[in-house]
CSV table of C-alpha atoms and ligand atoms in Angstrom, one decimal:
chain,number,residue,atom,x,y,z
A,1,MET,CA,116.0,108.9,84.1
A,2,PRO,CA,114.8,109.4,80.5
A,3,LYS,CA,113.0,112.7,79.7
A,4,ILE,CA,109.3,112.6,78.9
A,5,GLU,CA,110.0,113.4,75.2
A,6,GLU,CA,111.9,110.2,74.9
A,7,TYR,CA,108.7,108.2,75.5
A,8,THR,CA,107.2,109.5,72.2
A,9,ALA,CA,108.5,106.5,70.2
A,10,ALA,CA,106.8,104.0,72.6
A,11,ALA,CA,103.7,105.8,73.6
A,12,GLY,CA,103.0,108.1,70.7
A,13,ARG,CA,103.1,111.9,70.4
A,14,SER,CA,99.5,112.5,71.4
A,15,ALA,CA,99.8,110.6,74.7
A,16,ILE,CA,102.8,112.7,75.7
A,17,GLU,CA,101.1,116.0,74.8
A,18,GLU,CA,98.0,114.9,76.7
A,19,LEU,CA,100.1,114.0,79.8
A,20,LYS,CA,101.8,117.4,79.8
A,21,ALA,CA,98.5,119.3,79.5
A,22,ILE,CA,96.9,117.4,82.4
A,23,ALA,CA,100.0,117.8,84.6
A,24,GLY,CA,99.9,121.5,84.0
A,25,ARG,CA,96.7,121.6,86.2
A,26,LEU,CA,98.6,120.2,89.1
A,27,GLU,CA,101.8,122.2,89.0
A,28,GLY,CA,103.5,122.6,92.4
A,29,LYS,CA,101.1,120.1,94.1
A,30,THR,CA,102.6,117.5,96.4
A,31,ILE,CA,101.6,113.9,95.7
A,32,LEU,CA,102.7,111.5,98.5
A,33,ASN,CA,103.0,107.8,97.9
A,34,VAL,CA,103.2,105.4,100.9
A,35,ASN,CA,104.0,101.7,100.6
A,36,SER,CA,106.1,99.2,102.5
A,37,THR,CA,109.1,98.4,100.4
A,38,ALA,CA,111.5,100.4,98.2
A,39,VAL,CA,112.6,97.4,96.3
A,40,GLY,CA,111.1,94.1,95.2
A,41,GLY,CA,107.7,93.6,93.8
A,42,GLY,CA,105.5,95.6,91.4
A,43,VAL,CA,104.6,98.6,93.5
A,44,ALA,CA,108.2,99.6,94.2
A,45,GLU,CA,109.0,99.0,90.6
A,46,ILE,CA,106.3,101.4,89.4
A,47,LEU,CA,107.0,104.1,92.0
A,48,SER,CA,110.7,104.2,91.2
A,49,ARG,CA,109.9,105.0,87.6
A,50,MET,CA,106.8,107.2,88.0
A,51,LEU,CA,108.1,109.7,90.6
A,52,PRO,CA,110.9,111.1,88.5
A,53,MET,CA,108.4,111.6,85.7
A,54,MET,CA,106.1,113.6,88.0
A,55,THR,CA,109.0,115.8,89.0
A,56,GLU,CA,109.8,116.6,85.4
A,57,LEU,CA,106.1,117.5,84.9
A,58,GLY,CA,106.3,120.1,87.7
A,59,ILE,CA,104.6,118.1,90.4
A,60,ARG,CA,106.2,117.4,93.7
A,61,PRO,CA,106.2,113.7,94.4
A,62,ARG,CA,107.1,112.2,97.8
A,63,TRP,CA,107.6,108.6,98.8
A,64,GLU,CA,107.4,107.3,102.4
A,65,LEU,CA,107.7,103.7,103.6
A,66,VAL,CA,105.8,102.3,106.6
A,67,LYS,CA,108.2,100.4,108.8
A,68,GLY,CA,107.6,97.5,111.1
A,69,GLY,CA,109.4,94.5,112.6
A,70,GLU,CA,109.4,91.0,111.1
A,71,ASP,CA,106.2,90.3,113.1
A,72,PHE,CA,104.4,93.2,111.4
A,73,TYR,CA,105.4,91.9,107.9
A,74,ALA,CA,104.3,88.4,108.9
A,75,VAL,CA,100.9,89.8,109.8
A,76,THR,CA,100.6,91.9,106.6
A,77,LYS,CA,101.7,89.0,104.5
A,78,LYS,CA,98.8,87.0,106.1
A,79,PHE,CA,96.5,90.0,105.2
A,80,HIS,CA,97.8,89.9,101.7
A,81,ASN,CA,97.2,86.1,101.3
A,82,ALA,CA,93.8,86.3,103.0
A,83,LEU,CA,92.7,89.1,100.7
A,84,HIS,CA,93.8,87.1,97.7
A,85,GLY,CA,91.6,84.3,99.0
A,86,SER,CA,94.1,81.9,100.5
A,87,ARG,CA,92.7,81.0,104.0
A,88,GLN,CA,94.7,82.5,106.9
A,89,GLU,CA,94.3,82.4,110.7
A,90,LEU,CA,94.4,85.9,112.2
A,91,THR,CA,94.4,86.4,116.0
A,92,PRO,CA,93.3,89.5,117.9
A,93,ALA,CA,97.0,90.0,118.7
A,94,ASP,CA,97.7,90.2,115.0
A,95,PHE,CA,95.2,93.0,114.5
A,96,GLN,CA,96.5,94.8,117.6
A,97,LEU,CA,100.1,94.6,116.2
A,98,TYR,CA,98.9,96.2,113.0
A,99,ARG,CA,97.2,99.0,114.9
A,100,ASP,CA,100.3,99.6,117.1
A,101,THR,CA,102.6,99.6,114.1
A,102,MET,CA,100.3,102.1,112.4
A,103,LYS,CA,100.5,104.4,115.4
A,104,ALA,CA,104.3,104.2,115.5
A,105,ASN,CA,104.4,105.1,111.8
A,106,MET,CA,102.0,108.0,112.2
A,107,ASP,CA,104.5,109.6,114.6
A,108,ALA,CA,107.5,108.8,112.4
A,109,LEU,CA,106.3,109.6,108.9
A,110,ASP,CA,105.8,113.0,107.2
A,111,LEU,CA,102.4,112.6,105.7
A,112,ASP,CA,102.0,116.2,104.6
A,113,SER,CA,100.8,116.5,101.0
A,114,ASP,CA,98.0,117.7,98.7
A,115,ILE,CA,97.2,114.3,97.5
A,116,ALA,CA,98.3,110.9,98.8
A,117,LEU,CA,98.3,107.4,97.2
A,118,ILE,CA,98.4,104.9,100.0
A,119,HIS,CA,99.3,101.5,98.5
A,120,ASP,CA,97.8,98.2,99.7
A,121,PRO,CA,97.0,97.0,103.2
A,122,GLN,CA,100.3,97.7,104.9
A,123,PRO,CA,99.9,101.5,105.3
A,124,ALA,CA,96.1,101.6,105.0
A,125,GLY,CA,95.7,102.4,108.7
A,126,LEU,CA,97.6,105.7,108.4
A,127,ILE,CA,94.2,107.3,107.4
A,128,ASP,CA,93.8,108.2,111.1
A,129,LYS,CA,96.4,110.9,110.5
A,130,LYS,CA,95.1,112.3,107.2
A,131,PRO,CA,95.5,116.1,107.2
A,132,ALA,CA,92.0,117.7,106.8
A,133,ALA,CA,92.7,119.4,103.5
A,134,ALA,CA,94.4,116.5,101.8
A,135,LYS,CA,92.8,114.1,99.5
A,136,TRP,CA,93.7,110.4,100.1
A,137,LEU,CA,93.4,107.5,97.7
A,138,TRP,CA,93.7,103.9,98.8
A,139,ARG,CA,95.5,102.2,96.0
A,140,CYS,CA,94.8,98.5,96.1
A,141,HIS,CA,96.9,96.2,93.9
A,142,ILE,CA,95.3,93.0,95.2
A,143,ASP,CA,92.5,90.9,93.6
A,144,LEU,CA,89.9,91.3,96.3
A,145,SER,CA,87.3,89.2,94.6
A,146,ASN,CA,87.7,86.2,96.9
A,147,ARG,CA,88.8,88.0,100.0
A,148,GLN,CA,88.6,86.5,103.5
A,149,ASP,CA,85.9,88.3,105.4
A,150,ASP,CA,87.5,89.0,108.8
A,151,VAL,CA,90.6,90.7,107.2
A,152,TRP,CA,88.5,92.7,104.7
A,153,ASP,CA,86.1,93.8,107.5
A,154,PHE,CA,89.0,95.0,109.5
A,155,LEU,CA,90.6,96.9,106.6
A,156,LYS,CA,87.3,98.2,105.4
A,157,GLY,CA,87.1,100.3,108.6
A,158,TYR,CA,90.1,102.2,107.3
A,159,VAL,CA,89.4,102.1,103.6
A,160,SER,CA,85.9,103.5,104.0
A,161,ARG,CA,87.4,106.8,105.3
A,162,TYR,CA,89.5,107.5,102.2
A,163,ASP,CA,88.3,109.9,99.5
A,164,ALA,CA,88.3,107.1,96.9
A,165,ALA,CA,89.8,103.7,96.2
A,166,VAL,CA,91.7,102.6,93.1
A,167,ILE,CA,91.7,99.1,91.9
A,168,SER,CA,93.3,97.3,88.9
A,169,ALA,CA,90.3,95.5,87.5
A,170,PRO,CA,86.5,95.8,87.7
A,171,ALA,CA,86.2,92.4,89.3
A,172,PHE,CA,88.2,93.6,92.3
A,173,SER,CA,85.6,96.2,93.3
A,174,GLN,CA,83.8,95.9,96.7
A,175,ARG,CA,80.8,97.4,98.5
A,176,LEU,CA,82.3,100.6,99.8
A,177,PRO,CA,80.8,104.0,100.7
A,178,ILE,CA,83.4,105.7,98.6
A,179,LYS,CA,84.0,105.9,94.9
A,180,GLN,CA,86.2,103.2,93.2
A,181,PHE,CA,88.2,103.9,90.1
A,182,GLN,CA,89.9,101.4,87.8
A,183,VAL,CA,93.5,102.2,87.1
A,184,PRO,CA,95.6,99.2,85.9
A,185,PRO,CA,99.4,99.4,86.5
A,186,SER,CA,102.0,99.8,83.9
A,187,ILE,CA,105.6,99.2,82.8
A,188,ASP,CA,108.2,101.7,81.8
A,189,PRO,CA,109.4,100.9,78.3
A,190,LEU,CA,112.6,102.9,78.9
A,191,ALA,CA,113.6,101.4,82.2
A,192,ASP,CA,116.6,99.0,82.4
A,193,LYS,CA,114.0,96.3,82.9
A,194,ASN,CA,112.4,96.9,79.5
A,195,ARG,CA,114.5,99.0,77.2
A,196,GLU,CA,115.9,97.5,74.0
A,197,LEU,CA,119.1,95.5,74.5
A,198,PRO,CA,121.6,94.6,71.8
A,199,GLU,CA,122.0,90.9,71.1
A,200,GLU,CA,125.6,90.9,72.3
A,201,GLU,CA,124.6,92.4,75.7
A,202,ILE,CA,121.9,89.8,76.1
A,203,LYS,CA,124.5,87.0,75.4
A,204,ALA,CA,127.1,88.5,77.7
A,205,ILE,CA,124.6,88.8,80.6
A,206,MET,CA,123.4,85.2,80.1
A,207,GLU,CA,127.0,84.0,80.1
A,208,ARG,CA,127.7,85.9,83.3
A,209,LEU,CA,124.6,84.4,84.9
A,210,GLN,CA,125.7,81.0,83.6
A,211,ILE,CA,122.4,80.4,81.8
A,212,PRO,CA,123.1,78.2,78.7
A,213,LEU,CA,121.3,79.1,75.5
A,214,ASP,CA,121.8,75.8,73.7
A,215,LYS,CA,118.1,74.9,74.2
A,216,PRO,CA,115.0,77.1,74.1
A,217,LEU,CA,114.4,78.7,77.4
A,218,ILE,CA,111.0,78.7,79.2
A,219,THR,CA,111.1,81.3,82.0
A,220,GLN,CA,109.0,82.4,84.9
A,221,VAL,CA,110.2,85.6,86.6
A,222,SER,CA,108.6,86.0,90.0
A,223,ARG,CA,109.1,86.4,93.7
A,224,PHE,CA,109.3,83.0,95.3
A,225,ASP,CA,105.8,83.0,96.5
A,226,ARG,CA,103.4,80.1,96.7
A,227,LEU,CA,100.7,82.1,94.8
A,228,LYS,CA,103.1,82.3,91.8
A,229,ASP,CA,103.1,78.5,91.9
A,230,PRO,CA,106.8,77.7,91.2
A,231,LEU,CA,106.2,74.1,92.1
A,232,GLY,CA,103.3,73.8,89.6
A,233,VAL,CA,105.6,75.3,86.9
A,234,ILE,CA,108.2,72.6,87.6
A,235,GLN,CA,105.6,69.9,87.5
A,236,ALA,CA,104.2,71.1,84.2
A,237,PHE,CA,107.7,71.2,82.7
A,238,ARG,CA,108.4,67.7,83.9
A,239,MET,CA,105.3,66.5,82.0
A,240,ILE,CA,106.6,67.7,78.7
A,241,GLN,CA,110.3,66.9,79.1
A,242,PRO,CA,110.1,63.6,77.2
A,243,TYR,CA,108.7,65.4,74.2
A,244,VAL,CA,110.6,68.6,73.9
A,245,THR,CA,114.1,70.0,73.9
A,246,ALA,CA,113.9,73.0,76.3
A,247,ARG,CA,115.2,74.3,79.6
A,248,LEU,CA,113.1,75.8,82.4
A,249,LEU,CA,114.3,78.8,84.3
A,250,LEU,CA,112.7,80.0,87.5
A,251,VAL,CA,114.2,83.4,88.4
A,252,GLY,CA,113.2,85.4,91.4
A,253,GLY,CA,114.3,87.4,94.3
A,254,SER,CA,112.9,88.5,97.6
A,255,ALA,CA,111.1,91.6,98.7
A,256,ASP,CA,111.7,93.2,102.1
A,257,ASP,CA,108.0,92.8,103.0
A,258,ASP,CA,107.8,89.1,102.0
A,259,PRO,CA,108.9,86.7,104.8
A,260,GLU,CA,108.0,83.5,103.0
A,261,GLY,CA,110.4,83.9,100.1
A,262,ALA,CA,113.4,81.9,101.5
A,263,GLN,CA,111.2,78.9,102.2
A,264,VAL,CA,109.5,78.8,98.9
A,265,LEU,CA,112.9,79.2,97.1
A,266,ALA,CA,114.2,76.2,99.1
A,267,GLU,CA,111.2,74.2,98.0
A,268,ALA,CA,111.7,75.1,94.4
A,269,ARG,CA,115.4,74.1,94.6
A,270,GLU,CA,114.4,70.8,96.1
A,271,ALA,CA,111.9,70.1,93.4
A,272,ALA,CA,114.5,71.0,90.7
A,273,LYS,CA,117.3,69.0,92.2
A,274,GLY,CA,119.3,66.7,90.0
A,275,ASP,CA,117.8,68.0,86.7
A,276,PRO,CA,120.3,70.1,84.7
A,277,ASP,CA,117.4,71.4,82.5
A,278,ILE,CA,115.6,73.1,85.4
A,279,LEU,CA,117.4,76.1,86.7
A,280,VAL,CA,116.4,78.0,89.8
A,281,LEU,CA,118.1,81.4,90.1
A,282,CYS,CA,117.9,83.9,92.9
A,283,LEU,CA,118.9,87.4,91.9
A,284,PRO,CA,119.3,90.6,94.0
A,285,PRO,CA,116.2,92.9,93.6
A,286,THR,CA,118.3,95.5,91.6
A,287,SER,CA,118.9,93.0,88.7
A,288,ASN,CA,116.8,95.0,86.2
A,289,VAL,CA,119.0,94.6,83.2
A,290,GLU,CA,119.5,91.0,84.0
A,291,ILE,CA,115.7,90.3,84.1
A,292,ASN,CA,115.4,92.2,80.8
A,293,ALA,CA,118.1,90.0,79.2
A,294,ILE,CA,116.5,86.8,80.6
A,295,GLN,CA,113.1,87.7,79.3
A,296,ARG,CA,114.5,88.6,75.9
A,297,ALA,CA,116.6,85.4,75.7
A,298,SER,CA,113.5,83.3,76.5
A,299,ALA,CA,111.4,81.5,73.9
A,300,ILE,CA,108.3,81.4,76.2
A,301,ILE,CA,107.5,83.3,79.3
A,302,LEU,CA,105.3,81.8,82.0
A,303,GLN,CA,103.3,83.5,84.8
A,304,LYS,CA,101.5,80.6,86.2
A,305,SER,CA,100.0,82.5,89.1
A,306,LEU,CA,97.2,81.0,91.3
A,307,LYS,CA,96.3,84.5,92.5
A,308,GLU,CA,97.6,87.8,91.1
A,309,GLY,CA,97.1,91.4,91.6
A,310,PHE,CA,98.0,92.6,88.1
A,311,GLY,CA,101.1,90.6,87.1
A,312,LEU,CA,103.6,93.2,85.7
A,313,THR,CA,105.8,90.4,84.5
A,314,VAL,CA,103.2,89.6,81.9
A,315,SER,CA,103.3,93.1,80.3
A,316,GLU,CA,107.1,93.1,80.6
A,317,ALA,CA,107.2,89.9,78.6
A,318,LEU,CA,104.6,91.0,76.0
A,319,TRP,CA,106.4,94.3,75.5
A,320,LYS,CA,109.4,92.3,74.5
A,321,GLY,CA,107.2,90.5,71.9
A,322,LYS,CA,107.4,87.2,73.8
A,323,PRO,CA,104.6,84.6,73.8
A,324,VAL,CA,103.2,84.4,77.4
A,325,ILE,CA,101.4,81.5,79.0
A,326,ALA,CA,99.8,82.8,82.2
A,327,GLY,CA,97.2,81.9,84.8
A,328,ALA,CA,93.7,83.3,84.1
A,329,VAL,CA,93.7,85.1,87.4
A,330,GLY,CA,93.6,88.7,88.8
A,331,GLY,CA,94.6,91.3,86.2
A,332,ILE,CA,96.2,88.8,83.8
A,333,PRO,CA,93.2,88.5,81.6
A,334,LEU,CA,93.3,92.3,81.1
A,335,GLN,CA,96.7,91.8,79.5
A,336,VAL,CA,96.2,88.5,77.7
A,337,THR,CA,93.3,87.6,75.3
A,338,HIS,CA,93.4,83.9,75.0
A,339,LYS,CA,94.9,82.7,71.7
A,340,TYR,CA,95.2,86.3,70.5
A,341,SER,CA,97.8,88.0,72.6
A,342,GLY,CA,99.0,85.1,74.7
A,343,ILE,CA,97.6,82.0,76.4
A,344,LEU,CA,95.5,81.7,79.5
A,345,THR,CA,95.6,78.6,81.6
A,346,ARG,CA,94.0,77.3,84.7
A,347,THR,CA,95.8,74.0,85.4
A,348,ILE,CA,99.2,72.3,85.4
A,349,ASP,CA,98.0,70.1,82.5
A,350,GLY,CA,96.9,73.2,80.5
A,351,THR,CA,100.2,74.9,81.1
A,352,ALA,CA,102.1,71.8,80.0
A,353,TYR,CA,100.0,71.4,76.9
A,354,TRP,CA,100.5,75.0,75.8
A,355,MET,CA,104.3,75.0,76.5
A,356,LYS,CA,104.7,72.0,74.2
A,357,ARG,CA,102.4,73.4,71.5
A,358,LEU,CA,104.1,76.8,71.4
A,359,LEU,CA,107.6,75.2,71.3
A,360,HIS,CA,106.4,73.2,68.3
A,361,GLU,CA,104.6,76.2,66.6
A,362,PRO,CA,107.1,79.1,66.7
A,363,ALA,CA,105.2,81.1,64.0
A,364,TYR,CA,102.0,81.1,66.1
A,365,ALA,CA,104.0,81.8,69.2
A,366,LYS,CA,105.6,84.8,67.5
A,367,ARG,CA,102.2,86.2,66.5
A,368,LEU,CA,100.9,86.0,70.0
A,369,GLY,CA,103.9,88.0,71.2
A,370,GLU,CA,103.5,90.6,68.5
A,371,ASN,CA,99.8,91.1,69.3
A,372,GLY,CA,100.6,91.3,73.0
A,373,ARG,CA,103.2,94.1,72.4
A,374,GLU,CA,100.6,96.3,70.7
A,375,HIS,CA,98.1,95.7,73.4
A,376,VAL,CA,100.7,96.8,76.0
A,377,ARG,CA,101.5,99.9,74.0
A,378,GLU,CA,97.9,101.0,74.0
A,379,ASN,CA,97.1,100.1,77.6
A,380,PHE,CA,99.9,99.4,80.0
A,381,LEU,CA,102.7,101.9,79.6
A,382,LEU,CA,103.8,104.3,82.4
A,383,THR,CA,102.5,107.4,80.5
A,384,ARG,CA,98.9,106.1,80.5
A,385,HIS,CA,99.2,105.1,84.2
A,386,LEU,CA,100.5,108.5,85.3
A,387,ARG,CA,97.8,110.2,83.2
A,388,ASP,CA,95.1,108.3,85.0
A,389,TYR,CA,96.5,109.2,88.5
A,390,LEU,CA,96.7,112.8,87.6
A,391,LEU,CA,93.2,112.9,86.2
A,392,LEU,CA,92.0,111.4,89.5
A,393,ALA,CA,94.0,113.9,91.5
A,394,ILE,CA,92.3,116.8,89.6
A,395,TYR,CA,88.9,115.2,90.1
A,396,LEU,CA,89.4,114.8,93.9
A,397,GLN,CA,90.9,118.3,94.3
A,398,SER,CA,87.8,119.8,92.6
A,399,GLY,CA,85.7,118.0,95.2
A,400,GLY,CA,84.4,115.6,92.5
A,401,GLN,CA,83.0,118.5,90.4
A,402,ASP,CA,85.4,118.3,87.4
A,403,PHE,CA,84.3,116.3,84.4
A,404,ILE,CA,87.0,113.8,83.5
A,405,ARG,CA,87.3,111.0,81.0
A,406,LEU,CA,89.4,108.1,82.4
B,1,UDP,N1,111.0,91.1,89.7
B,1,UDP,C1,112.4,91.3,89.7
B,1,UDP,N2,113.2,90.4,90.1
B,1,UDP,C2,112.8,89.2,90.6
B,1,UDP,C3,111.4,88.9,90.5
B,1,UDP,C4,110.5,89.9,90.1
B,1,UDP,O1,112.8,92.4,89.3
B,1,UDP,O2,113.6,88.4,90.9
B,1,UDP,C5,110.1,92.1,89.2
B,1,UDP,C6,109.3,91.8,88.0
B,1,UDP,O3,110.2,92.0,86.8
B,1,UDP,C7,108.2,92.7,88.1
B,1,UDP,C8,107.9,92.8,89.6
B,1,UDP,O4,109.2,92.4,90.2
B,1,UDP,O5,108.5,94.0,87.6
B,1,UDP,C9,106.8,91.9,90.0
B,1,UDP,O6,105.6,92.4,89.8
B,1,UDP,P1,104.3,91.5,89.6
B,1,UDP,O7,103.1,92.5,89.4
B,1,UDP,O8,104.5,90.5,88.5
B,1,UDP,O9,104.2,90.7,91.0
B,1,UDP,P2,104.3,91.1,92.5
B,1,UDP,O10,105.7,90.7,92.9
B,1,UDP,O11,104.0,92.6,92.6
B,1,UDP,O12,103.3,90.2,93.1
């Protein structure tokens, strides 16, 4: 892991000094994180980078995973989709399975800490075992603005008992009897996923992955999830194929807590069949440097999500100075200002139009990427994210008495 000082070039000296000063107030405190997967997806990505940084700052981070069977993940995936606004049928047995799995986890997990960040719905029910002196935050990464009522009402019973909730964008806030704070996620500029890569290394990785670079590459990096709309991406690309020379790459992997991935991957492969200019690649979840190289080798990055929590892949691409065309959903508009730091789209037609236009106007595309990089530097780097969490921890520990500027 890089040392904090090494972040100075990306984040600036004052951000680093500020982070150290704030962390000093929490020296020796234990901060527990609980989520449901150690690899795959944005939460795991962030925790794997943030926790070593906490340790260097003198804080004691811990990370626990809730465990359940396939049936539990099927239920929590339904929760996830329903909270994002995609209609799901939940049965009383589903809710009971959730309660039972929470009970089993309460016995199995070590939940001792001064402060806990409990991520998303999967572990939310652990609140029943919150130690009296601890402060617990429900950290929600989901866009709740169109949530399905039955699932939200069920979860709200748990969430209302937390000390506070943390959301990624103001539009995600809900009526709750607890305070809600906005803390957008972040990327780590020094991680293998994002660090600078020499041109030769990029080429070697692309060769190894058998991704030809003879045509400009348009790429979407995403779990194979319907809400990321891989089929819509293929459809949009097919619309512009007669007018452009380009290749489409859909690259994704699976996450332990996502049971739908294999099916969506099969559907994407079927839709791409027989077209040598549409590549569908499934990579193991540890392929960080490969994802980095793919993003850097691409001319345009897509994130055509239909629903999105934050969409880390957008910041990852902007940080690499890439023009991004992304769905105007969830936290994506926080990252992309339309026609300034990227392009926001709402339809397949719109995505097709902007792909064609950016391929034909490389200077404009380049400017979008450059503006995007500066926006990410100011707002979406790991150092800012950790600073916000630590300020919140101080605030909660003081019983809400401390003045803080978030
Ligand atoms: N990712 C990856 N390999 C893949 C697909 C995605 O490493 O095959 C990473 C991606 O680079 C990003 C994270 O997983 O860091 C996805 O986060 P995002 O917020 O975009 O979406 P989520 O999966 O959390 O819905």
